[in-house]
Amino acid sequence: MSDVPGWDWTSSTEDAAVRVDLQPDRPHSARMYDYYLGGKDNFPADREAAQQALAEFPHGRTTAGQNRAFMHRAIRYLAGEVGIRQFLDIGTGIPTSPNLHEVAQQIAPDARVVYADNDPIVLVHARALLTGTPTGRTAYLDADLRDVEAILASAELRETIDLTQPVAVSLVAILHFFPDADDPYGVVQRLLDALPSGSHVVISHVTGDYAPETWTRLIETYRGRGIPAQARSHGEIARLFEGLDLVEPGIQVAHRWRPDAAVPAGLTDAEVSVYGGVGRKK
């Protein structure tokens, strides 16, 4: 680690050192999410911003936890019931065990996983994502979801995933950081256009459907800290799945998508305020 505050030396490969500016004086969405989940990879600026957000929406930790639990159930479904063996997780975030590859490879040890993110804090932790089973494989790609073509052409992806075979793409809690000006619908479509029939996409996205005034204030809190954010309605999120076959039970508030015994009793939709769904390419 460097002795310059806010800088860290890391490597996404065995032989390439990368100097990363963590910008500890500015709140960061990945570190705020880590704070909501009870992690320790955050700075005072992140905690202060997260606490302000929690003052507006005290259920933020519930939202983060149920979002993550939805991802686990979706990946277990895809690896176990559908038989998917290739996963592309974009917008990875700070590693919090169990990570996607741990969930998938517990069911299918030969599963291959590529993580992609362009956040500097995630790059610092990339090595934690590059572990897996002896028969499976994991890789990390420093890339921006807006540059779909670069992701699909990358050596990390091409050496890990066979794009002629079905792939499950995870876009969990990332698209609400894409305002309409970034055309999230076009980004998803370009990504899916490159994948074969039988591929799936997992999407979760915050919504203001159940507490609109609260979420308007919360989104403004994020934007006021320099973090682009946009809550979307059920109908707007459904557009992200256009042309796909929705897996039952469709687009649901996260804790209602194929719930298991770990879902706490009595959760309300307003407390969770994040939709989740899985779509299959025809």
XYZ file of N, CA and C in Angstrom:
846
model
N 0.855 -1.203 0.000
C 0.000 0.000 0.000
C 0.881 1.240 0.000
N 0.448 2.236 -0.751
C 1.205 3.480 -0.835
C 1.086 4.267 0.462
N 2.059 5.147 0.715
C 1.974 5.995 1.899
C 1.280 7.312 1.596
N 0.722 7.460 0.388
C -0.041 8.650 0.025
C -1.496 8.392 0.374
N -2.116 9.208 1.252
C -3.496 8.956 1.656
C -4.421 8.904 0.443
N -5.286 7.889 0.441
C -6.261 7.771 -0.628
C -5.757 7.013 -1.832
N -4.498 6.589 -1.817
C -3.968 5.810 -2.932
C -3.680 4.406 -2.453
N -3.885 3.440 -3.330
C -3.558 2.060 -3.010
C -2.940 1.427 -4.238
N -1.996 0.530 -3.995
C -1.379 -0.223 -5.075
C -2.040 -1.587 -5.117
N -2.490 -1.974 -6.281
C -3.135 -3.264 -6.424
C -2.828 -3.821 -7.794
N -3.388 -4.962 -8.088
C -3.164 -5.595 -9.380
C -4.361 -6.431 -9.739
N -4.838 -6.323 -10.973
C -5.916 -7.180 -11.431
C -5.352 -8.403 -12.134
N -4.037 -8.463 -12.304
C -3.380 -9.646 -12.828
C -2.165 -9.901 -11.961
N -1.477 -10.996 -12.233
C -0.327 -11.336 -11.415
C 0.858 -10.413 -11.663
N 0.895 -9.762 -12.829
C 2.113 -9.048 -13.179
C 1.904 -7.582 -13.527
N 0.701 -7.051 -13.332
C 0.445 -5.664 -13.726
C -0.029 -4.860 -12.532
N 0.847 -4.047 -11.979
C 0.479 -3.204 -10.844
C -0.240 -1.962 -11.351
N -1.300 -1.583 -10.658
C -2.107 -0.443 -11.063
C -2.240 0.496 -9.879
N -1.955 1.769 -10.089
C -2.114 2.761 -9.029
C -3.534 3.301 -9.090
N -4.249 3.189 -7.985
C -5.667 3.516 -7.963
C -5.934 4.642 -6.989
N -6.596 5.687 -7.474
C -6.999 6.799 -6.618
C -8.378 6.486 -6.061
N -8.477 6.234 -4.764
C -9.744 5.867 -4.147
C -10.631 7.066 -3.825
N -10.108 8.276 -3.956
C -10.879 9.497 -3.697
C -11.671 9.372 -2.385
N -10.968 9.207 -1.261
C -11.657 8.965 0.011
C -12.475 10.145 0.500
N -12.247 11.329 -0.048
C -12.989 12.501 0.401
C -14.332 12.650 -0.304
N -14.614 11.764 -1.262
C -15.874 11.823 -2.006
C -16.653 10.537 -1.777
N -17.957 10.641 -1.469
C -18.739 9.412 -1.286
C -18.833 8.626 -2.587
N -18.879 7.333 -2.449
C -18.866 6.438 -3.591
C -20.002 5.430 -3.416
N -20.770 5.181 -4.472
C -21.946 4.316 -4.359
C -21.588 2.911 -3.891
N -20.465 2.353 -4.379
C -20.088 0.991 -3.975
C -19.722 0.941 -2.497
N -19.038 1.977 -2.018
C -18.651 1.989 -0.607
C -19.860 2.268 0.287
N -20.804 3.083 -0.183
C -22.032 3.300 0.569
C -22.828 1.999 0.676
N -22.884 1.262 -0.403
C -23.579 -0.032 -0.401
C -22.892 -0.995 0.562
N -21.571 -0.971 0.570
C -20.811 -1.784 1.516
C -21.182 -1.409 2.950
N -21.334 -0.133 3.214
C -21.717 0.335 4.547
C -23.112 -0.173 4.914
N -24.059 -0.089 3.976
C -25.411 -0.586 4.241
C -25.394 -2.065 4.614
N -24.483 -2.823 3.978
C -24.402 -4.260 4.222
C -23.586 -4.602 5.467
N -23.072 -3.574 6.150
C -22.298 -3.811 7.354
C -20.830 -4.067 7.109
N -20.347 -3.718 5.899
C -18.944 -3.925 5.567
C -18.049 -2.854 6.167
N -16.749 -3.029 5.971
C -15.758 -2.111 6.541
C -14.940 -1.398 5.461
N -15.276 -1.616 4.199
C -14.507 -1.010 3.107
C -15.151 0.311 2.691
N -15.137 1.264 3.609
C -15.719 2.575 3.342
C -14.981 3.625 4.165
N -15.121 4.877 3.723
C -14.437 5.996 4.355
C -15.455 6.894 5.059
N -14.993 7.841 5.892
C -15.933 8.739 6.568
C -16.896 9.436 5.621
N -16.428 9.847 4.435
C -17.320 10.514 3.482
C -18.444 9.598 3.030
N -18.137 8.320 2.867
C -19.159 7.352 2.471
C -20.166 7.138 3.602
N -19.660 7.022 4.822
C -20.546 6.783 5.960
C -21.446 7.988 6.208
N -20.884 9.186 6.065
C -21.683 10.384 6.284
C -22.793 10.490 5.245
N -22.469 10.211 3.975
C -23.472 10.258 2.906
C -24.516 9.160 3.102
N -24.059 7.967 3.495
C -24.990 6.859 3.722
C -25.927 7.172 4.884
N -25.403 7.776 5.926
C -26.241 8.124 7.073
C -27.279 9.181 6.685
N -26.886 10.105 5.810
C -27.853 11.093 5.322
C -28.953 10.401 4.527
N -28.548 9.429 3.684
C -29.530 8.678 2.909
C -30.453 7.881 3.830
N -29.897 7.297 4.883
C -30.711 6.525 5.820
C -31.661 7.414 6.614
N -31.281 8.659 6.793
C -32.194 9.594 7.459
C -33.435 9.828 6.603
N -33.257 9.808 5.275
C -34.385 9.959 4.356
C -35.168 8.656 4.223
N -34.424 7.536 4.185
C -35.046 6.223 3.971
C -34.413 5.228 4.946
N -34.981 5.098 6.137
C -34.355 4.273 7.179
C -34.237 2.790 6.835
N -34.916 2.372 5.756
C -34.898 0.957 5.386
C -33.796 0.637 4.373
N -32.848 1.547 4.205
C -31.809 1.345 3.201
C -31.033 0.052 3.371
N -30.770 -0.310 4.614
C -30.041 -1.563 4.843
C -30.891 -2.768 4.443
N -32.199 -2.671 4.661
C -33.102 -3.744 4.242
C -33.090 -3.866 2.723
N -33.153 -2.732 2.032
C -33.112 -2.740 0.571
C -31.848 -3.419 0.074
N -30.700 -3.043 0.637
C -29.430 -3.624 0.203
C -29.387 -5.116 0.485
N -29.826 -5.518 1.657
C -29.786 -6.929 2.013
C -30.714 -7.778 1.167
N -31.926 -7.279 0.901
C -32.867 -8.047 0.086
C -32.462 -8.057 -1.386
N -31.822 -7.004 -1.836
C -31.286 -6.992 -3.197
C -30.243 -8.100 -3.350
N -29.363 -8.201 -2.376
C -28.310 -9.216 -2.442
C -28.890 -10.625 -2.343
N -29.879 -10.802 -1.472
C -30.513 -12.116 -1.333
C -31.217 -12.519 -2.628
N -31.836 -11.553 -3.308
C -32.452 -11.832 -4.611
C -31.405 -12.336 -5.598
N -30.240 -11.672 -5.636
C -29.184 -12.115 -6.542
C -28.791 -13.557 -6.259
N -28.629 -13.911 -4.997
C -28.259 -15.279 -4.645
C -29.297 -16.278 -5.143
N -30.580 -15.968 -4.945
C -31.640 -16.898 -5.370
C -31.670 -17.017 -6.889
N -31.481 -15.887 -7.587
C -31.501 -15.913 -9.045
C -30.349 -16.748 -9.599
N -29.163 -16.598 -9.023
C -28.007 -17.357 -9.505
C -28.169 -18.839 -9.175
N -28.704 -19.153 -8.005
C -28.955 -20.559 -7.682
C -29.953 -21.171 -8.666
N -30.969 -20.409 -9.027
C -31.943 -20.884 -10.006
C -31.277 -21.139 -11.358
N -30.473 -20.194 -11.821
C -29.856 -20.319 -13.146
C -28.844 -21.458 -13.203
N -28.036 -21.585 -12.142
C -27.036 -22.653 -12.131
C -27.675 -24.008 -11.871
N -28.682 -24.049 -10.988
C -29.255 -25.318 -10.580
C -30.369 -25.820 -11.471
N -31.363 -24.966 -11.756
C -32.536 -25.403 -12.508
C -32.379 -25.239 -14.018
N -31.711 -24.178 -14.434
C -31.556 -23.922 -15.871
C -30.304 -24.600 -16.425
N -29.272 -24.741 -15.587
C -28.043 -25.372 -16.038
C -27.049 -24.433 -16.682
N -27.184 -23.130 -16.421
C -26.220 -22.162 -16.951
C -24.864 -22.400 -16.298
N -23.815 -22.311 -17.120
C -22.451 -22.536 -16.609
C -21.530 -21.352 -16.881
N -22.074 -20.277 -17.455
C -21.270 -19.098 -17.756
C -22.000 -17.860 -17.243
N -21.280 -17.028 -16.508
C -21.890 -15.859 -15.876
C -21.027 -14.626 -16.124
N -21.682 -13.526 -16.448
C -21.027 -12.230 -16.613
C -21.692 -11.258 -15.658
N -20.954 -10.827 -14.649
C -21.480 -9.946 -13.613
C -20.923 -8.547 -13.829
N -21.772 -7.615 -14.244
C -21.334 -6.253 -14.549
C -21.848 -5.312 -13.465
N -20.935 -4.512 -12.926
C -21.281 -3.672 -11.783
C -21.131 -4.467 -10.509
N -19.999 -5.143 -10.411
C -19.731 -6.135 -9.377
C -19.844 -5.585 -7.968
N -19.274 -4.423 -7.731
C -19.251 -3.874 -6.383
C -18.169 -4.512 -5.530
N -18.051 -4.028 -4.314
C -17.048 -4.546 -3.383
C -17.407 -5.979 -3.006
N -16.455 -6.898 -3.082
C -16.765 -8.302 -2.781
C -17.328 -8.491 -1.374
N -18.461 -9.164 -1.302
C -19.081 -9.524 -0.034
C -19.494 -10.982 -0.136
N -18.852 -11.837 0.629
C -19.113 -13.270 0.525
C -20.499 -13.628 1.068
N -21.232 -14.550 0.371
C -20.794 -15.235 -0.830
C -20.962 -14.372 -2.079
N -19.910 -14.328 -2.892
C -19.965 -13.632 -4.165
C -20.671 -14.504 -5.200
N -20.922 -13.920 -6.358
C -21.663 -14.647 -7.387
C -20.979 -15.965 -7.736
N -19.643 -15.940 -7.899
C -18.971 -17.181 -8.304
C -19.061 -18.247 -7.215
N -19.093 -17.822 -5.953
C -19.211 -18.790 -4.869
C -20.583 -19.460 -4.890
N -21.623 -18.678 -5.176
C -22.973 -19.226 -5.256
C -23.080 -20.179 -6.439
N -22.613 -19.735 -7.606
C -22.717 -20.566 -8.807
C -21.872 -21.823 -8.701
N -20.627 -21.687 -8.216
C -19.728 -22.838 -8.199
C -20.024 -23.807 -7.059
N -20.795 -23.378 -6.088
C -21.242 -24.326 -5.073
C -22.194 -25.343 -5.696
N -22.959 -24.886 -6.682
C -23.899 -25.764 -7.390
C -23.216 -26.445 -8.570
N -22.429 -25.670 -9.315
C -21.761 -26.177 -10.518
C -20.284 -25.807 -10.432
N -19.448 -26.693 -9.907
C -18.035 -26.363 -9.721
C -17.313 -25.947 -10.998
N -17.856 -26.329 -12.161
C -17.213 -25.983 -13.422
C -17.704 -24.651 -13.988
N -18.519 -23.915 -13.235
C -19.040 -22.636 -13.722
C -17.915 -21.629 -13.943
N -18.068 -20.821 -14.984
C -17.090 -19.788 -15.314
C -17.728 -18.422 -15.112
N -16.989 -17.529 -14.464
C -17.548 -16.226 -14.089
C -16.581 -15.120 -14.465
N -17.096 -14.088 -15.135
C -16.326 -12.878 -15.398
C -16.997 -11.737 -14.654
N -16.219 -11.055 -13.829
C -16.681 -9.857 -13.141
C -16.194 -8.635 -13.910
N -17.052 -7.631 -14.038
C -16.656 -6.396 -14.714
C -17.139 -5.198 -13.906
N -16.251 -4.238 -13.716
C -16.595 -3.019 -12.991
C -15.557 -1.967 -13.336
N -15.936 -0.705 -13.266
C -14.960 0.358 -13.525
C -14.740 1.225 -12.293
N -15.203 0.755 -11.126
C -15.015 1.521 -9.899
C -13.647 1.239 -9.302
N -12.889 2.271 -8.941
C -11.539 2.037 -8.415
C -11.514 1.211 -7.142
N -12.532 1.357 -6.290
C -12.555 0.587 -5.054
C -12.696 -0.894 -5.339
N -13.411 -1.250 -6.418
C -13.573 -2.661 -6.773
C -12.267 -3.216 -7.311
N -11.547 -2.401 -8.078
C -10.254 -2.832 -8.602
C -9.305 -3.208 -7.465
N -9.353 -2.448 -6.381
C -8.510 -2.741 -5.220
C -8.786 -4.146 -4.692
N -10.041 -4.555 -4.758
C -10.439 -5.844 -4.199
C -10.532 -6.944 -5.257
N -10.048 -6.679 -6.464
C -10.248 -7.626 -7.561
C -9.692 -9.005 -7.262
N -8.569 -9.066 -6.555
C -7.974 -10.372 -6.273
C -8.930 -11.274 -5.493
N -9.767 -10.689 -4.657
C -10.719 -11.495 -3.896
C -11.738 -12.164 -4.811
N -11.920 -11.598 -6.005
C -12.871 -12.158 -6.958
C -12.233 -13.211 -7.851
N -10.923 -13.323 -7.829
C -10.223 -14.199 -8.765
C -9.904 -15.547 -8.149
N -10.751 -16.001 -7.257
C -10.605 -17.321 -6.671
C -11.836 -18.134 -7.040
N -11.673 -19.415 -7.144
C -12.803 -20.253 -7.507
C -12.460 -21.707 -7.318
N -13.280 -22.580 -7.874
C -13.034 -24.007 -7.764
C -11.939 -24.419 -8.734
N -11.290 -25.563 -8.492
C -10.253 -26.037 -9.414
C -10.771 -26.278 -10.823
N -12.044 -26.661 -10.951
C -12.588 -26.957 -12.277
C -13.251 -25.746 -12.926
N -13.625 -24.740 -12.132
C -14.235 -23.541 -12.683
C -13.193 -22.483 -12.969
N -13.661 -21.288 -13.272
C -12.727 -20.205 -13.565
C -13.400 -18.878 -13.262
N -12.628 -17.914 -12.756
C -13.111 -16.555 -12.566
C -12.107 -15.581 -13.161
N -12.604 -14.465 -13.643
C -11.748 -13.410 -14.199
C -12.354 -12.068 -13.832
N -11.512 -11.037 -13.824
C -11.970 -9.687 -13.520
C -11.579 -8.754 -14.655
N -12.520 -7.911 -15.050
C -12.329 -6.974 -16.148
C -12.636 -5.566 -15.661
N -11.686 -4.651 -15.830
C -11.895 -3.249 -15.484
C -12.534 -2.572 -16.693
N -13.858 -2.380 -16.638
C -14.574 -1.872 -17.803
C -15.863 -1.186 -17.370
N -16.374 -0.333 -18.257
C -17.583 0.440 -18.026
C -18.728 -0.200 -18.802
N -19.871 -0.412 -18.153
C -21.026 -1.003 -18.813
C -21.444 -0.228 -20.050
N -21.209 1.074 -20.070
C -21.579 1.860 -21.249
C -20.813 1.418 -22.491
N -19.642 0.832 -22.300
C -18.818 0.376 -23.425
C -19.000 -1.131 -23.589
N -20.197 -1.505 -24.031
C -20.537 -2.919 -24.176
C -19.557 -3.628 -25.097
N -19.212 -2.970 -26.192
C -18.351 -3.606 -27.185
C -16.981 -3.940 -26.602
N -16.441 -3.065 -25.757
C -15.136 -3.329 -25.139
C -15.223 -4.517 -24.188
N -16.314 -4.621 -23.461
C -16.498 -5.761 -22.560
C -16.512 -7.065 -23.350
N -17.309 -7.087 -24.411
C -17.473 -8.319 -25.180
C -16.216 -8.705 -25.944
N -15.386 -7.717 -26.283
C -14.164 -7.998 -27.047
C -12.960 -8.249 -26.165
N -13.105 -8.080 -24.852
C -11.948 -8.156 -23.961
C -11.357 -9.560 -23.914
N -10.053 -9.610 -23.716
C -9.367 -10.897 -23.601
C -9.853 -11.652 -22.368
N -10.112 -10.915 -21.266
C -10.556 -11.562 -20.038
C -11.857 -12.335 -20.266
N -12.788 -11.717 -21.006
C -14.056 -12.396 -21.268
C -13.867 -13.518 -22.279
N -13.168 -13.236 -23.362
C -13.014 -14.226 -24.439
C -12.270 -15.470 -23.978
N -11.362 -15.312 -23.020
C -10.599 -16.463 -22.528
C -11.350 -17.258 -21.462
N -12.480 -16.707 -21.008
C -13.224 -17.348 -19.924
C -14.589 -17.849 -20.372
N -15.241 -17.096 -21.227
C -16.614 -17.381 -21.630
C -16.693 -17.667 -23.127
N -17.463 -18.673 -23.493
C -17.734 -19.020 -24.889
C -19.049 -18.357 -25.284
N -18.975 -17.330 -26.111
C -20.168 -16.558 -26.456
C -21.074 -17.267 -27.451
N -20.727 -18.478 -27.853
C -21.650 -19.273 -28.666
C -22.568 -20.119 -27.785
N -22.296 -20.134 -26.480
C -23.099 -20.889 -25.525
C -23.830 -19.921 -24.592
N -24.968 -20.338 -24.016
C -25.745 -19.427 -23.166
C -24.928 -18.826 -22.020
N -25.203 -17.561 -21.759
C -24.539 -16.798 -20.701
C -25.614 -16.159 -19.833
N -25.406 -16.123 -18.543
C -26.275 -15.364 -17.645
C -25.571 -14.062 -17.293
N -26.211 -12.946 -17.597
C -25.663 -11.625 -17.313
C -26.340 -11.072 -16.065
N -25.543 -10.659 -15.114
C -26.055 -10.074 -13.881
C -25.870 -8.562 -13.923
N -26.984 -7.848 -13.886
C -26.983 -6.382 -13.824
C -27.742 -5.998 -12.545
N -27.129 -6.312 -11.441
C -27.785 -6.174 -10.139
C -27.404 -4.840 -9.506
N -28.420 -4.020 -9.241
C -28.236 -2.731 -8.552
C -27.220 -1.843 -9.256
N -27.219 -1.841 -10.569
C -26.332 -0.943 -11.309
C -27.098 0.022 -12.204
N -28.208 -0.423 -12.799
C -28.879 0.409 -13.798
C -29.552 1.633 -13.182
N -29.802 1.630 -11.861
C -30.358 2.847 -11.264
C -29.296 3.940 -11.114
N -28.047 3.631 -11.453
C -27.020 4.674 -11.530
C -26.815 5.146 -12.967
N -27.707 4.739 -13.864
C -27.693 5.159 -15.258
C -28.925 6.020 -15.519
N -28.794 7.338 -15.535
C -29.946 8.177 -15.880
C -30.378 7.923 -17.311
N -31.546 8.404 -17.660
C -32.069 8.177 -19.010
C -31.104 8.651 -20.085
N -30.346 9.704 -19.797
C -29.399 10.229 -20.791
C -28.338 9.201 -21.168
N -28.094 8.225 -20.286
C -27.126 7.172 -20.580
C -27.740 6.010 -21.345
N -29.042 6.078 -21.619
C -29.759 5.072 -22.402
C -29.543 3.652 -21.861
N -29.979 3.384 -20.633
C -29.805 2.032 -20.091
C -30.509 0.966 -20.914
N -31.624 1.336 -21.560
C -32.357 0.366 -22.380
C -31.523 -0.073 -23.579
N -30.884 0.894 -24.221
C -30.020 0.567 -25.349
C -28.807 -0.237 -24.929
N -28.263 0.070 -23.745
C -27.097 -0.665 -23.245
C -27.450 -2.138 -23.045
N -28.595 -2.397 -22.405
C -29.011 -3.780 -22.174
C -29.258 -4.492 -23.494
N -29.897 -3.812 -24.435
C -30.195 -4.436 -25.717
C -28.927 -4.788 -26.482
N -27.945 -3.883 -26.488
C -26.684 -4.157 -27.187
C -25.964 -5.345 -26.564
N -26.053 -5.446 -25.263
C -25.412 -6.561 -24.571
C -26.084 -7.881 -24.942
N -27.410 -7.906 -24.908
C -28.131 -9.140 -25.192
C -28.061 -9.522 -26.663
N -27.950 -8.536 -27.539
C -27.847 -8.828 -28.976
C -26.636 -9.703 -29.289
N -25.598 -9.597 -28.467
C -24.359 -10.343 -28.722
C -24.384 -11.753 -28.138
N -25.453 -12.098 -27.407
C -25.498 -13.383 -26.722
C -26.452 -14.344 -27.422
N -26.197 -15.647 -27.327
C -27.034 -16.624 -28.030
C -28.361 -16.874 -27.333
N -29.259 -17.520 -28.052
C -30.536 -17.943 -27.481
C -30.286 -18.807 -26.263
N -31.144 -18.666 -25.265
C -30.978 -19.410 -24.023
C -30.197 -18.652 -22.976
N -29.622 -17.511 -23.347
C -28.956 -16.652 -22.369
C -30.011 -15.977 -21.498
N -29.585 -15.554 -20.311
C -30.493 -14.924 -19.362
C -29.891 -13.616 -18.858
N -30.756 -12.735 -18.385
C -30.298 -11.520 -17.725
C -31.012 -11.401 -16.381
N -30.236 -11.068 -15.354
C -30.758 -10.832 -14.007
C -30.649 -9.339 -13.739
N -31.762 -8.702 -13.431
C -31.765 -7.254 -13.196
C -32.458 -6.956 -11.874
N -31.841 -6.100 -11.076
C -32.536 -5.507 -9.934
C -32.364 -3.999 -10.018
N -33.363 -3.280 -9.503
C -33.401 -1.829 -9.710
C -34.293 -1.205 -8.649
N -33.834 -0.121 -8.026
C -34.657 0.538 -7.003
C -35.858 1.217 -7.640
N -36.906 1.372 -6.833
C -38.136 1.974 -7.312
C -38.715 2.914 -6.262
N -39.407 3.909 -6.748
C -40.134 4.795 -5.857
C -41.616 4.510 -5.857
N -42.033 3.372 -6.423
C -43.454 3.061 -6.559
C -44.184 3.035 -5.218
N -43.495 2.656 -4.143
C -44.174 2.418 -2.871
C -43.974 3.546 -1.859
N -43.063 4.450 -2.147
C -42.832 5.603 -1.266
C -42.280 6.738 -2.120
N -43.088 7.253 -3.043
C -42.568 8.190 -4.052
C -41.917 9.446 -3.492
N -42.513 10.072 -2.497
C -41.934 11.308 -1.972
C -40.598 11.028 -1.286
N -40.532 9.942 -0.542
C -39.284 9.568 0.127
C -38.184 9.323 -0.890
N -38.516 8.581 -1.947
C -37.492 8.243 -2.935
C -37.072 9.444 -3.769
N -37.965 10.391 -3.960
C -37.562 11.629 -4.639
C -36.491 12.341 -3.830
N -36.693 12.426 -2.516
C -35.687 13.063 -1.658
C -34.398 12.246 -1.615
N -34.524 10.933 -1.570
C -33.343 10.074 -1.494
C -32.492 10.184 -2.754
N -33.138 10.176 -3.905
C -32.400 10.309 -5.163
C -31.694 11.657 -5.230
N -32.343 12.686 -4.748
C -31.707 14.000 -4.732
C -30.514 14.013 -3.779
N -30.586 13.244 -2.700
C -29.451 13.139 -1.786
C -28.241 12.558 -2.508
N -28.455 11.504 -3.272
C -27.359 10.911 -4.049
C -26.822 11.903 -5.082
N -27.716 12.512 -5.818
C -27.277 13.438 -6.862
C -26.533 14.627 -6.272
N -26.980 15.066 -5.095
C -26.316 16.176 -4.435
C -24.900 15.844 -4.007
N -24.586 14.565 -3.895
C -23.233 14.115 -3.557
C -22.430 13.732 -4.798
N -22.977 14.046 -5.963
C -22.250 13.768 -7.201
C -22.425 12.365 -7.731
N -23.412 11.620 -7.217
C -23.658 10.250 -7.658
C -24.931 10.237 -8.493
N -24.832 9.987 -9.798
C -26.050 9.946 -10.615
C -26.926 8.782 -10.180
N -28.218 9.024 -10.065
C -29.127 7.969 -9.622
C -30.513 8.263 -10.165
N -31.289 7.209 -10.390
C -32.648 7.363 -10.886
C -33.477 6.149 -10.491
N -34.493 6.369 -9.660
C -35.451 5.315 -9.364
C -36.404 5.195 -10.548
N -36.884 3.978 -10.796
C -37.794 3.767 -11.922
C -39.010 2.959 -11.485
N -40.095 3.135 -12.226
C -41.339 2.442 -11.939
C -41.294 1.014 -12.471
N -42.289 0.229 -12.080
C -42.394 -1.147 -12.578
C -42.432 -1.159 -14.106
N -43.204 -0.259 -14.686
C -43.307 -0.209 -16.147
C -41.989 0.155 -16.809
N -41.267 1.089 -16.218
C -39.973 1.477 -16.782
C -38.965 0.339 -16.680
N -38.994 -0.384 -15.582
C -38.075 -1.503 -15.410
C -38.460 -2.653 -16.341
N -39.761 -2.827 -16.586
C -40.207 -3.870 -17.515
C -39.637 -3.642 -18.908
N -39.436 -2.381 -19.275
C -38.862 -2.088 -20.604
C -37.464 -2.666 -20.752
N -36.737 -2.832 -19.651
C -35.395 -3.407 -19.708
C -35.430 -4.872 -20.138
N -36.599 -5.510 -20.001
C -36.758 -6.922 -20.359
C -37.472 -7.106 -21.698
N -37.643 -6.038 -22.460
C -38.363 -6.135 -23.730
C -37.735 -7.183 -24.641
N -38.591 -8.013 -25.239
C -38.117 -9.043 -26.153
C -37.677 -10.315 -25.480
N -37.713 -10.365 -24.153
C -37.286 -11.545 -23.410
C -38.503 -12.268 -22.820
N -38.338 -13.541 -22.562
C -39.345 -14.284 -21.807
C -39.037 -14.130 -20.330
N -39.972 -13.557 -19.587
C -39.757 -13.388 -18.156
C -39.908 -14.721 -17.431
N -38.955 -15.019 -16.571
C -39.029 -16.204 -15.730
C -40.047 -15.947 -14.625
N -40.894 -16.920 -14.357
C -41.871 -16.774 -13.271
C -41.156 -16.534 -11.940
N -41.636 -15.627 -11.113
C -42.931 -14.951 -11.151
C -42.889 -13.556 -11.784
N -42.023 -13.330 -12.750
C -41.954 -12.034 -13.409
C -41.159 -11.022 -12.609
N -41.460 -9.760 -12.825
C -40.768 -8.675 -12.118
C -41.497 -8.427 -10.800
N -40.788 -8.685 -9.709
C -41.397 -8.598 -8.388
C -40.513 -7.757 -7.467
N -41.121 -7.206 -6.410
C -40.304 -6.641 -5.347
C -39.389 -7.771 -4.871
N -38.120 -7.464 -4.651
C -37.068 -8.481 -4.552
C -37.395 -9.632 -3.609
N -37.968 -9.341 -2.448
C -38.211 -10.417 -1.479
C -39.349 -11.336 -1.894
N -40.088 -10.955 -2.955
C -41.197 -11.771 -3.437
C -40.803 -12.617 -4.653
N -39.546 -12.462 -5.109
C -39.101 -13.271 -6.256
C -38.554 -14.598 -5.726
N -39.352 -15.672 -5.911
C -38.965 -17.021 -5.468
C -38.392 -17.010 -4.048
N -39.159 -16.504 -3.090
C -38.633 -16.370 -1.720
C -38.304 -17.721 -1.104
N -37.341 -17.715 -0.210
C -36.993 -18.916 0.542
C -37.165 -18.632 2.031
N -36.770 -19.581 2.850
C -36.988 -19.464 4.288
C -36.184 -18.336 4.916
N -35.165 -17.842 4.194
C -34.324 -16.785 4.754
C -34.980 -15.405 4.669
N -36.057 -15.277 3.892
C -36.729 -13.980 3.777
C -37.495 -13.701 5.067
N -37.194 -12.593 5.757
C -37.884 -12.302 7.022
C -39.386 -12.131 6.820
N -40.136 -12.635 7.746
C -41.589 -12.483 7.687
C -41.963 -11.024 7.950
N -43.003 -10.585 7.285
C -43.537 -9.266 7.562
C -42.917 -8.124 6.794
N -41.951 -8.399 5.914
C -41.367 -7.318 5.114
C -42.436 -6.699 4.216
N -42.432 -5.386 4.122
C -43.361 -4.715 3.210
C -42.640 -4.322 1.931
N -43.421 -4.098 0.877
C -42.836 -3.683 -0.394
C -42.121 -2.347 -0.255
N -42.676 -1.456 0.554
C -42.067 -0.140 0.731
C -40.714 -0.233 1.431
N -40.575 -1.170 2.352
C -39.306 -1.346 3.055
C -38.213 -1.848 2.115
N -38.580 -2.655 1.133
C -37.601 -3.232 0.203
C -37.362 -2.291 -0.975
N -38.419 -1.868 -1.638
C -38.331 -0.847 -2.711
C -37.270 -1.139 -3.768
N -37.124 -2.405 -4.112
C -36.258 -2.758 -5.231
C -36.928 -3.906 -5.973
N -37.044 -3.754 -7.294
C -37.607 -4.811 -8.118
C -36.513 -5.740 -8.601
N -36.871 -6.996 -8.779
C -35.951 -7.956 -9.358
C -36.664 -8.819 -10.370
N -35.918 -9.238 -11.383
C -36.492 -10.119 -12.382
C -35.420 -10.822 -13.169
N -35.798 -11.898 -13.827
C -34.901 -12.679 -14.684
C -35.583 -12.885 -16.022
N -34.872 -12.587 -17.101
C -35.422 -12.770 -18.436
C -34.571 -13.722 -19.249
N -35.228 -14.467 -20.147
C -34.544 -15.436 -21.020
C -34.612 -14.974 -22.461
N -33.477 -14.990 -23.141
C -33.454 -14.639 -24.560
C -34.005 -15.796 -25.373
N -34.925 -15.500 -26.271
C -35.573 -16.540 -27.071
C -34.619 -17.112 -28.117
